Tab-separated table of C-alpha atoms and ligand atoms in Angstrom:
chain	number	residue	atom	x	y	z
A	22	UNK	CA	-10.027	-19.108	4.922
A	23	UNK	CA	-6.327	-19.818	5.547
A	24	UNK	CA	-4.893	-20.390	9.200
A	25	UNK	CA	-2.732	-17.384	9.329
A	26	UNK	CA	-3.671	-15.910	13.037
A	27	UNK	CA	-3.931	-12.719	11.400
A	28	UNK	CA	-7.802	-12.546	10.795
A	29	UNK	CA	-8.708	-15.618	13.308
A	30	UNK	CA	-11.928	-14.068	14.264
A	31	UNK	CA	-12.507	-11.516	11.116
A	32	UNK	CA	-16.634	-12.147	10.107
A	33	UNK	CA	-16.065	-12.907	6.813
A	34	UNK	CA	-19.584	-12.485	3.661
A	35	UNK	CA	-20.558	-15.973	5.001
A	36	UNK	CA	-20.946	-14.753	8.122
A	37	UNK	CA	-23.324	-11.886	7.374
A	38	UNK	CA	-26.810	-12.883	7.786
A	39	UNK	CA	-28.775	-13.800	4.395
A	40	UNK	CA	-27.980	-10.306	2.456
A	41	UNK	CA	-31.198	-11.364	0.098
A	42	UNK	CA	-33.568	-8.075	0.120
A	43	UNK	CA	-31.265	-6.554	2.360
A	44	UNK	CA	-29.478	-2.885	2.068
A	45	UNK	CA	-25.714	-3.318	2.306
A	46	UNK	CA	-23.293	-0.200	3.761
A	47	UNK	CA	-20.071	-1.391	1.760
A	48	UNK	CA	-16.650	0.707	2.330
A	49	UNK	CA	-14.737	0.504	-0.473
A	50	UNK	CA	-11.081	2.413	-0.818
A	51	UNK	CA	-11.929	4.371	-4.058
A	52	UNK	CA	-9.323	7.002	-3.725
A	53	UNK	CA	-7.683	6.610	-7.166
A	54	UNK	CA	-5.381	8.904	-8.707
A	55	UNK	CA	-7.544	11.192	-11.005
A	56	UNK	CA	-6.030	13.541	-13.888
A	57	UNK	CA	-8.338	16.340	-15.497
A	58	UNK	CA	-11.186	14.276	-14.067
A	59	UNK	CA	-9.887	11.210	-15.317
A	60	UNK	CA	-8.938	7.786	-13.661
A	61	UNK	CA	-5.009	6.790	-14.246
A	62	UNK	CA	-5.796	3.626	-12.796
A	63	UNK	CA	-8.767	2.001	-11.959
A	64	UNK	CA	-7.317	-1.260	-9.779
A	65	UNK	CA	-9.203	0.039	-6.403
A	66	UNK	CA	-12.268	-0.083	-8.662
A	67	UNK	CA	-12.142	-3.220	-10.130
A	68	UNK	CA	-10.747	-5.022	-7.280
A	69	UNK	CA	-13.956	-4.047	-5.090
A	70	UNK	CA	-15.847	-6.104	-7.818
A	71	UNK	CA	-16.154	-9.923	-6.731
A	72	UNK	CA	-17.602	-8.429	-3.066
A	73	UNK	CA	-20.128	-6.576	-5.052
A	74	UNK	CA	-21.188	-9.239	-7.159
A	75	UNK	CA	-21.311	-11.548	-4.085
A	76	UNK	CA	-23.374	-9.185	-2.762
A	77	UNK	CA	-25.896	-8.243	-5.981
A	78	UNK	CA	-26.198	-12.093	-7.032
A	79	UNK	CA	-27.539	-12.631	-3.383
A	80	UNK	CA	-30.187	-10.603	-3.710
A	81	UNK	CA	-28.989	-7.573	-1.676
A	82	UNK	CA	-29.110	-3.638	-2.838
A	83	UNK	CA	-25.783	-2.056	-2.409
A	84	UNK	CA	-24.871	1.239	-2.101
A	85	UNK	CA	-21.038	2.328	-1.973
A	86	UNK	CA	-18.673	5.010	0.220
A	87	UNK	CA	-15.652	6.146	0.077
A	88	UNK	CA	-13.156	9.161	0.698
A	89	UNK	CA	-11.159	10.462	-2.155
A	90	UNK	CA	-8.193	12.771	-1.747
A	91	UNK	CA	-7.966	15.414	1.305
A	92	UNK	CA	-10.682	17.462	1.065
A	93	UNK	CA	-10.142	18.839	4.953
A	94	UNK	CA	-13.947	18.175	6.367
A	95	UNK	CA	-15.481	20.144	3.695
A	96	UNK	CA	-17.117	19.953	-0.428
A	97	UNK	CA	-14.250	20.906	-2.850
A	98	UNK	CA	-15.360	20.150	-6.011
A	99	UNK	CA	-11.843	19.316	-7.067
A	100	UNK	CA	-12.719	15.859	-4.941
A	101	UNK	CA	-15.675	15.463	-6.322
A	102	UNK	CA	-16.479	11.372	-6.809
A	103	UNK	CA	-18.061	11.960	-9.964
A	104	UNK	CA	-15.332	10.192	-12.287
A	105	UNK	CA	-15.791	7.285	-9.704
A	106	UNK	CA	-19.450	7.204	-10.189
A	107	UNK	CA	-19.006	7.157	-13.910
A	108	UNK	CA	-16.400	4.462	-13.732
A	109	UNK	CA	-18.655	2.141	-10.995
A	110	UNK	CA	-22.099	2.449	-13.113
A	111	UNK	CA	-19.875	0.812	-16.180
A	112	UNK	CA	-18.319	-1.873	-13.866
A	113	UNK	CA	-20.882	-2.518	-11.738
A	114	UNK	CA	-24.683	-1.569	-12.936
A	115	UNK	CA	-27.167	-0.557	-10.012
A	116	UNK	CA	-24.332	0.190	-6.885
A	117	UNK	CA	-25.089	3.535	-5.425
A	118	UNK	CA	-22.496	5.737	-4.476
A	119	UNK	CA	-22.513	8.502	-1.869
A	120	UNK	CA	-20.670	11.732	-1.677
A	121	UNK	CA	-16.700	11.427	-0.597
A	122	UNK	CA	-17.243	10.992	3.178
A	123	UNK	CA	-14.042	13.563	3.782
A	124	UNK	CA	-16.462	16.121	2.704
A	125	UNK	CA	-17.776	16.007	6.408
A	126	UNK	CA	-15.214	16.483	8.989
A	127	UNK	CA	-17.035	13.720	11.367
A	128	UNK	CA	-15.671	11.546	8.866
A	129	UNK	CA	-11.902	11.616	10.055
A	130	UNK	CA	-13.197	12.825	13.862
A	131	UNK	CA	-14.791	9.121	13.822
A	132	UNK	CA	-18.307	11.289	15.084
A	133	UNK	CA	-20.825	8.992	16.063
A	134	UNK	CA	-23.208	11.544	14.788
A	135	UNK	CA	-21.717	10.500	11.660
A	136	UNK	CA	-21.866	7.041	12.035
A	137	UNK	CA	-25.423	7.686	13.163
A	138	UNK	CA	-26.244	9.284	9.628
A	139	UNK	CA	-23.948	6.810	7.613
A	140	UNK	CA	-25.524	3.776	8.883
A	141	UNK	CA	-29.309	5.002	8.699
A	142	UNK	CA	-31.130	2.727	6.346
A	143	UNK	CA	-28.910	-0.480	6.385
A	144	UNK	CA	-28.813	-3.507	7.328
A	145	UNK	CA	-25.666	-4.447	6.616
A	146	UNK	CA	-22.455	-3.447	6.812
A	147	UNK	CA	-19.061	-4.721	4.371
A	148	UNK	CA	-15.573	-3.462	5.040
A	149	UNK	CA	-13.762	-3.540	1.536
A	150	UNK	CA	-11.505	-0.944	1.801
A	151	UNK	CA	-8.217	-2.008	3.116
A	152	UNK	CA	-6.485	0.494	1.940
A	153	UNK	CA	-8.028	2.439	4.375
A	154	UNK	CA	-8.208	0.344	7.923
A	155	UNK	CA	-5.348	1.813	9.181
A	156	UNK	CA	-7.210	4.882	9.576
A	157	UNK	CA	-9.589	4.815	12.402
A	158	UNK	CA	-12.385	7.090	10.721
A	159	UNK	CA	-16.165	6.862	11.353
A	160	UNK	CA	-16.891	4.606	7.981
A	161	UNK	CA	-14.438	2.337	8.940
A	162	UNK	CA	-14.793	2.237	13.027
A	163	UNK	CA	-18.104	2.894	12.987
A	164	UNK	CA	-20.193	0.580	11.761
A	165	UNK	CA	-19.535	-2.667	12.291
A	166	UNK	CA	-20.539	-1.383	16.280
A	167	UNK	CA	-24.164	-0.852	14.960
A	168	UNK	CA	-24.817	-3.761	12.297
A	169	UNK	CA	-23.651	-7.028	11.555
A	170	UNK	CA	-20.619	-6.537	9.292
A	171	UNK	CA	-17.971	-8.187	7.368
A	172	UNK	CA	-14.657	-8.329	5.450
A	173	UNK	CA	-15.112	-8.396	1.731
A	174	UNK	CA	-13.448	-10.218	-1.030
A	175	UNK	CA	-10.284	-7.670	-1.400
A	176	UNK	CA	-9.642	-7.256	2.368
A	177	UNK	CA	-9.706	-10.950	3.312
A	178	UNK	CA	-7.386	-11.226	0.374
A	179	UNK	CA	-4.913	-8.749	1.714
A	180	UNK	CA	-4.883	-9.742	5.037
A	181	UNK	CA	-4.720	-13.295	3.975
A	182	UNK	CA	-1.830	-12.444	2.053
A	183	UNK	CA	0.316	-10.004	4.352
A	184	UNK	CA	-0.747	-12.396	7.413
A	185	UNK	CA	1.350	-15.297	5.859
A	186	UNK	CA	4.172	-13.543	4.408
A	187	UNK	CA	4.440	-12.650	8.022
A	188	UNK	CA	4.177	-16.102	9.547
A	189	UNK	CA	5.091	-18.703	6.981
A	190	UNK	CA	7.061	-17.057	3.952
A	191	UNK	CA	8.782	-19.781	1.571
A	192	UNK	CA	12.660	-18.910	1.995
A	193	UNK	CA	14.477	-17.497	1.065
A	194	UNK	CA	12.193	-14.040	1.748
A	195	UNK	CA	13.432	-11.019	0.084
A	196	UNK	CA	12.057	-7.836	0.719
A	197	UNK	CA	12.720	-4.659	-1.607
A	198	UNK	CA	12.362	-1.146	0.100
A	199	UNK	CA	12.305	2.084	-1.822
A	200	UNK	CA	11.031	5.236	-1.649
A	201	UNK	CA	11.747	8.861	-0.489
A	202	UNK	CA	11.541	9.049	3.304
A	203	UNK	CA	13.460	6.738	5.943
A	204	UNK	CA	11.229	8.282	8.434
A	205	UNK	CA	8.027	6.210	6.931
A	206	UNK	CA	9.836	3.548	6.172
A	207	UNK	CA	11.990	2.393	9.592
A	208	UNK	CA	9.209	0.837	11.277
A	209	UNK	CA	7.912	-1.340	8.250
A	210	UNK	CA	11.934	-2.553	7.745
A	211	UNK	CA	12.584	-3.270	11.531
A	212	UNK	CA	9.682	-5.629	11.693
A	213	UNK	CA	11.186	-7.132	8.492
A	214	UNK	CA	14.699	-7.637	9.090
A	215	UNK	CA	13.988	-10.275	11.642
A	216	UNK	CA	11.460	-12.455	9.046
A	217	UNK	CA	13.734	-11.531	6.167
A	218	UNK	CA	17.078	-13.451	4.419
A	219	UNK	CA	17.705	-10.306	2.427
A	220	UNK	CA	16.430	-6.773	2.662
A	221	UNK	CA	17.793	-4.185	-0.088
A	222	UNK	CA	17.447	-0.845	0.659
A	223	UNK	CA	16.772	1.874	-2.607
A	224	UNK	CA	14.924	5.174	-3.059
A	225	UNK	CA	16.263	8.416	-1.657
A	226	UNK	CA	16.093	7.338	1.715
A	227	UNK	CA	19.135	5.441	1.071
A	228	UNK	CA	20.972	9.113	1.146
A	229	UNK	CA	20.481	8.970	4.903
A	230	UNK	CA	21.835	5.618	5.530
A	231	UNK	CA	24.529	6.939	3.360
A	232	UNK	CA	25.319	9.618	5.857
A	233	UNK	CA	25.376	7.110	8.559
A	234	UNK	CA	27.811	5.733	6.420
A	235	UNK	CA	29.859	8.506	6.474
A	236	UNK	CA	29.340	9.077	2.718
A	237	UNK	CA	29.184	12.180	0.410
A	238	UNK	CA	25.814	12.606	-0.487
A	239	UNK	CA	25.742	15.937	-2.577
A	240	UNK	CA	22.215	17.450	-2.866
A	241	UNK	CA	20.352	13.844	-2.440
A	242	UNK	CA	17.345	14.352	-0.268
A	243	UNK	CA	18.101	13.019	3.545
A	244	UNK	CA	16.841	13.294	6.741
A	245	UNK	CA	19.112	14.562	8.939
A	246	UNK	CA	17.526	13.597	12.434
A	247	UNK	CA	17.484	9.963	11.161
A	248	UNK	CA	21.183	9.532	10.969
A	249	UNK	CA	21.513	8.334	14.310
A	250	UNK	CA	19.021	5.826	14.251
A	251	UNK	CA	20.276	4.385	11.071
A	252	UNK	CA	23.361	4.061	12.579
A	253	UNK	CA	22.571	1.878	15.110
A	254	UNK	CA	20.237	-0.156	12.893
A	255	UNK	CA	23.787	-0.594	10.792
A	256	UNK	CA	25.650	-1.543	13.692
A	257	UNK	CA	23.170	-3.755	14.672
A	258	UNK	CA	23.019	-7.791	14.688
A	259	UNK	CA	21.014	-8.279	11.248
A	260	UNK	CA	23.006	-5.895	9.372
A	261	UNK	CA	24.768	-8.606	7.302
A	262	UNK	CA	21.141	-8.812	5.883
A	263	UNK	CA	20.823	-5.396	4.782
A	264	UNK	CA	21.712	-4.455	1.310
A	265	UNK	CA	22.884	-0.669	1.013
A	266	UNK	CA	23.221	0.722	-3.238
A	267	UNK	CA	26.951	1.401	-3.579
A	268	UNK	CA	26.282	3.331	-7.029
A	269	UNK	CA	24.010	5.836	-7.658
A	270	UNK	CA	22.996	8.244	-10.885
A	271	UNK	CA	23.012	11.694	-10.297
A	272	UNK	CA	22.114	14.945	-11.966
A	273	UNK	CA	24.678	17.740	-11.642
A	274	UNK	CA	23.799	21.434	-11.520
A	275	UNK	CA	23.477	21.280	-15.415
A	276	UNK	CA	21.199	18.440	-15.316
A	277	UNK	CA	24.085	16.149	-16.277
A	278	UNK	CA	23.379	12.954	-15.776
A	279	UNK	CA	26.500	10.231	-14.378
A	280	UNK	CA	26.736	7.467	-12.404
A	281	UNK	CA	28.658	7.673	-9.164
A	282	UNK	CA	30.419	5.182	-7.186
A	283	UNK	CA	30.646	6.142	-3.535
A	284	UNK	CA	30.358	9.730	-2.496
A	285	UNK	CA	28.024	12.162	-4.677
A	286	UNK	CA	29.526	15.387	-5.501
A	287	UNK	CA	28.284	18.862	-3.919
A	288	UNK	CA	25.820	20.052	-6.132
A	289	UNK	CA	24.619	16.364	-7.493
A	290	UNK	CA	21.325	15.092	-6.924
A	291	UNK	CA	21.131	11.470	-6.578
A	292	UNK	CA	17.893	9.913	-8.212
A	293	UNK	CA	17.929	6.471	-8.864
A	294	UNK	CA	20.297	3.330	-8.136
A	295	UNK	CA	23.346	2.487	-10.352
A	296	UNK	CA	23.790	-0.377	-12.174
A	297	UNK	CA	26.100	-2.352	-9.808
A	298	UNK	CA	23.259	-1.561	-6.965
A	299	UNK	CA	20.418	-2.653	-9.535
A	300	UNK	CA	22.631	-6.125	-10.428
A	301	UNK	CA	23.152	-6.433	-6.825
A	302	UNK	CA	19.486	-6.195	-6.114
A	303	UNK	CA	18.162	-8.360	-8.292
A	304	UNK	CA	20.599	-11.252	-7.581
A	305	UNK	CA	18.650	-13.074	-4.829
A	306	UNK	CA	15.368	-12.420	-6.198
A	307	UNK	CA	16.253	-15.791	-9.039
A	308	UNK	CA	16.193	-18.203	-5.902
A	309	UNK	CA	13.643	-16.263	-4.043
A	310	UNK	CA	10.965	-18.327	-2.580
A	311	UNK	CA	9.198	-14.943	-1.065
A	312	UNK	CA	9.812	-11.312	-2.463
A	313	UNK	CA	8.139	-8.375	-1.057
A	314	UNK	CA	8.450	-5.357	-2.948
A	315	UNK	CA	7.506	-1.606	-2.120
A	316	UNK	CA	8.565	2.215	-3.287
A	317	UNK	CA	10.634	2.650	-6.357
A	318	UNK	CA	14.268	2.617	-6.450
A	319	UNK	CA	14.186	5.720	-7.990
A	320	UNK	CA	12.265	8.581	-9.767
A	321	UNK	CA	11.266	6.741	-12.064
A	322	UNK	CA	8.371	9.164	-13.733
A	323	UNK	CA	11.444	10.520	-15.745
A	324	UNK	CA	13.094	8.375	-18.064
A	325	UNK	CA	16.293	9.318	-17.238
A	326	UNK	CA	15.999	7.990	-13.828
A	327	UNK	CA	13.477	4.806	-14.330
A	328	UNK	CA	15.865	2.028	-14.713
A	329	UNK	CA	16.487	1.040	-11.495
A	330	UNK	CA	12.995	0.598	-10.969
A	331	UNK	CA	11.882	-1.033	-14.553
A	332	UNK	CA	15.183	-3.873	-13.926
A	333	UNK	CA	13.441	-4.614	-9.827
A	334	UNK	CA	9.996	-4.844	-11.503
A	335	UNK	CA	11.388	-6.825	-14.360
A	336	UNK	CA	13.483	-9.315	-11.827
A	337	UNK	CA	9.945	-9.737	-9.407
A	338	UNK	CA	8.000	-10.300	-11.901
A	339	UNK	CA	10.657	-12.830	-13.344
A	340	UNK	CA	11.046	-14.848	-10.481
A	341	UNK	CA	9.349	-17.970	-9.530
A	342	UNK	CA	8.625	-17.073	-5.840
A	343	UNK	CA	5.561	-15.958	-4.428
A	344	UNK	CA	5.760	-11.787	-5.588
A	345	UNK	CA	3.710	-9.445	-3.380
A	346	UNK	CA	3.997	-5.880	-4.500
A	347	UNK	CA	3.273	-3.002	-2.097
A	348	UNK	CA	0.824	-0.360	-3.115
A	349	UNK	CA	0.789	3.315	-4.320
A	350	UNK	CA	3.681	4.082	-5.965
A	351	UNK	CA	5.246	0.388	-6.706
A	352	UNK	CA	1.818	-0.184	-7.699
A	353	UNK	CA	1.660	2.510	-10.149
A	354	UNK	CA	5.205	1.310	-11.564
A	355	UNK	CA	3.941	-2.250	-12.124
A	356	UNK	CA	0.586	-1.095	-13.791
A	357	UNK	CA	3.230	1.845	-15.960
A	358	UNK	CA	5.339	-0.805	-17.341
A	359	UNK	CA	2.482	-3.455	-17.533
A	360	UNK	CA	3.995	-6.163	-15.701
A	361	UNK	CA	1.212	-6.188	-13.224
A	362	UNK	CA	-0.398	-9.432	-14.723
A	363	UNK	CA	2.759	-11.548	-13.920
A	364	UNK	CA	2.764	-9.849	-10.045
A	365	UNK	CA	1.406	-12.563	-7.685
A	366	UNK	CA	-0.025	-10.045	-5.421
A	367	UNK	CA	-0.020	-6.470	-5.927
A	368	UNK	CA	-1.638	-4.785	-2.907
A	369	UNK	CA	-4.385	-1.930	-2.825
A	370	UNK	CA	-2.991	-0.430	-0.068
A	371	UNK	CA	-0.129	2.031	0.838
A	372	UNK	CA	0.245	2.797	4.004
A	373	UNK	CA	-2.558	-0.248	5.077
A	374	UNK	CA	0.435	-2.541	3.355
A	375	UNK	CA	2.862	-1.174	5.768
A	376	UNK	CA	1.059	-0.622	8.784
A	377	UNK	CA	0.122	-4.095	8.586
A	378	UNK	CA	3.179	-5.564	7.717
A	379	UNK	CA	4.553	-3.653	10.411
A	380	UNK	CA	1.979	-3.943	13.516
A	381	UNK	CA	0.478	-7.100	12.250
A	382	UNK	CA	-3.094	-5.275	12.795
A	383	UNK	CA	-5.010	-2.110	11.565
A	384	UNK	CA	-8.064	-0.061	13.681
A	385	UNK	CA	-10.324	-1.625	10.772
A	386	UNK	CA	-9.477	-5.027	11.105
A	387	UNK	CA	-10.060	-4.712	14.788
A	388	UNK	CA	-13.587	-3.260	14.782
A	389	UNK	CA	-14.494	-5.954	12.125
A	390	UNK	CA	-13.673	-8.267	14.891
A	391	UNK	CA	-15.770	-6.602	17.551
A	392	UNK	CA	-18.750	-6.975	15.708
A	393	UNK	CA	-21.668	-8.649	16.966
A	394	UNK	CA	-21.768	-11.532	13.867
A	395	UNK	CA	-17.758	-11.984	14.447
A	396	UNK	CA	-16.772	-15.694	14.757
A	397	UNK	CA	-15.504	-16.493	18.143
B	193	3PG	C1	-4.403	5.697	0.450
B	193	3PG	O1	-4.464	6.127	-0.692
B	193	3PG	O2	-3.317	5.430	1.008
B	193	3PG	C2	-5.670	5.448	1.188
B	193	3PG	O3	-6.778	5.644	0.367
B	193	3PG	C3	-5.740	6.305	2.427
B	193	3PG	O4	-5.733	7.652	2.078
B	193	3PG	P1	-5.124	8.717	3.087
B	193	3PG	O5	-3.648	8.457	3.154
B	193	3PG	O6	-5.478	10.060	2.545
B	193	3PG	O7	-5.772	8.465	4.451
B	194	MG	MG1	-1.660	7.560	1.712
């Protein structure tokens, strides 16, 4: 492992006893987005593989949990991890795979009872799922109290990773913020703008920085109770690092479609950056030593409003730096336009990414540690 002090102490697959004969416990983050019972995208899947194979080429008899969706402490066949099954028995011949642990509500209530039940009949327990540490539910909490436990393959990865664009990012850092709410965000960008040369700021939470501002911003979502606080983060000492979009396309109460410069009429929706703000953006990402990307720039499902997002992905998959891309949605947009091969990074998690990048820890990553194989 690396020296980031992020996982100093995080038992690792080498530190699990011999897993030969052995029943391994592994949480994986399976929650993929599923369509008419199919999988969109299958990354969560396939990037659970090299701990499984670790496992299964040691001897060891794994069998596989996960939540899917929100099924509210109850069965709803509508979460039903039947496509997942399917999917895993192609991938990855002889894994078990247990119900969706939401469908008991001592799941999310981190129940010992729970844990009691999960853990009956292992030996072993493997944390893969780091796109779900920064919830502190049984499967995750749990365990690694009762057997001797590790990170797998994916999670060491991503903390490896998010640790050292943290500590020791090759400058100049960029970071690229999108996405729809400035409330979710805030936290994640002021533990950035310190580490970061450049932070640009797209999505629709823009539209509330543009009412600190003092702009127009038509019908563009915003979050009114935010204003405040992104004015004082604009009048604040690292504000010459933040990059705000200065043009913006709109649709107009016709669905007319038109770029504006500045304000945004009444009755104008703004949905994705301009081309100015999209040039703008992409600028320091040539030189970039470090880029860290995460949320679209705009909603980019329709076509009408994708470019902003299709010209960032382009540019970070372009440049020469080191490219980590945040998951859900940016993750989704790399895997749409297919650039996700030329992505150095492109993270599992969503809110895991940002947590972490943000607190420099999860509740996962901490239990991990307490347990009784952890390196001291
Ligand atoms: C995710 O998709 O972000 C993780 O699987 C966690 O899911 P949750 O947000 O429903 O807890
Ligand atoms: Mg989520």
């Amino acid at each position: 492992m690396g020296e980031s002090h992020h996982h100093i102490g995080l038992p690792v697959l080498e530190d699990l006893p011999d897993p030969s004969g052995k029943n391994v416990l592994l949480r994986a983050d399976f929650n993929v987005p599923i369509t008419d019972g199919r999988i969109d995208d299958d990354l969560r899947i396939t990037a659970a593989l090299p701990t499984i194979e670790w496992l299964q080429e040691r001897g060891a008899s794994v069998t596989a949990c996960s939540h899917l969706g929100r099924p509210d402490g109850k069965p709803d066949p509508k979460y039903s991890m039947d496509p997942v099954r399917e999917r895993l028995n192609q991938l990855a011949p002889g894994v078990d795979l247990m119900d969706n642990l939401r469908f008991d509500p001592g799941e999310e209530a981190n129940d010992q009872g729970f844990v009691d039940r999960l853990v009956e009949g292992f030996d072993l327990y493997v944390n893969d799922a780091f796109g779900a540490c920064h919830r502190a539910h049984a499967s995750v909490m749990g365990p690694p109290a009762r057997l001797p436990s590790a990170a797998g393959r994916l999670l060491a990865r991503e903390v490896q990773v998010l640790g050292d664009l943290l500590d020791r990012p090759h400058r100049p850092f960029v970071a690229i913020l999108g996405g729809s709410k400035v409330s979710s965000k805030m936290g994640v960008i002021e533990a950035l703008i310190d580490k970061v040369d450049h932070l640009a700021i797209g999505g629709a939470m823009c539209f509330t920085f543009f009412l600190a501002q003092g702009k127009e911003v038509g019908d563009s979502l915003v979050e009114p109770d935010w204003v405040e606080h992104c004015k004082r983060f604009l009048a604040g000492e690292t504000h010459h690092k933040l990059m705000i979009p200065t043009d913006i396309v709109a649709m107009g109460p016709n669905e007319e479609v038109q770029v504006f410069p500045g304000d945004i009429p009444a009755g104008w929706k703004g949905l994705d950056i301009g081309p100015e703000t999209t040039l703008h953006f992409i600028s320091p990402l040539e030189n970039a030593g470090t880029i860290l990307w995460n949320g679209p720039m705009g909603m980019f499902e329709d076509p009408r409003f994708q470019e902003g997002t299709v010209m960032v992905a382009e540019a970070v998959a372009d440049s020469h730096g080191f490219s980590v891309v945040g998951g859900g949605d940016s993750a989704a947009a790399v895997a749409k336009f297919g650039l996700d091969l030329r992505i150095d990074h492109v993270s599992t998690g969503g809110g895991a990414s940002l947590e972490l990048l943000e607190k420099g820890d999860l509740p996962g990553l901490a239990a991990l540690r307490e347990a009784s194989n952890a390196p001291k």
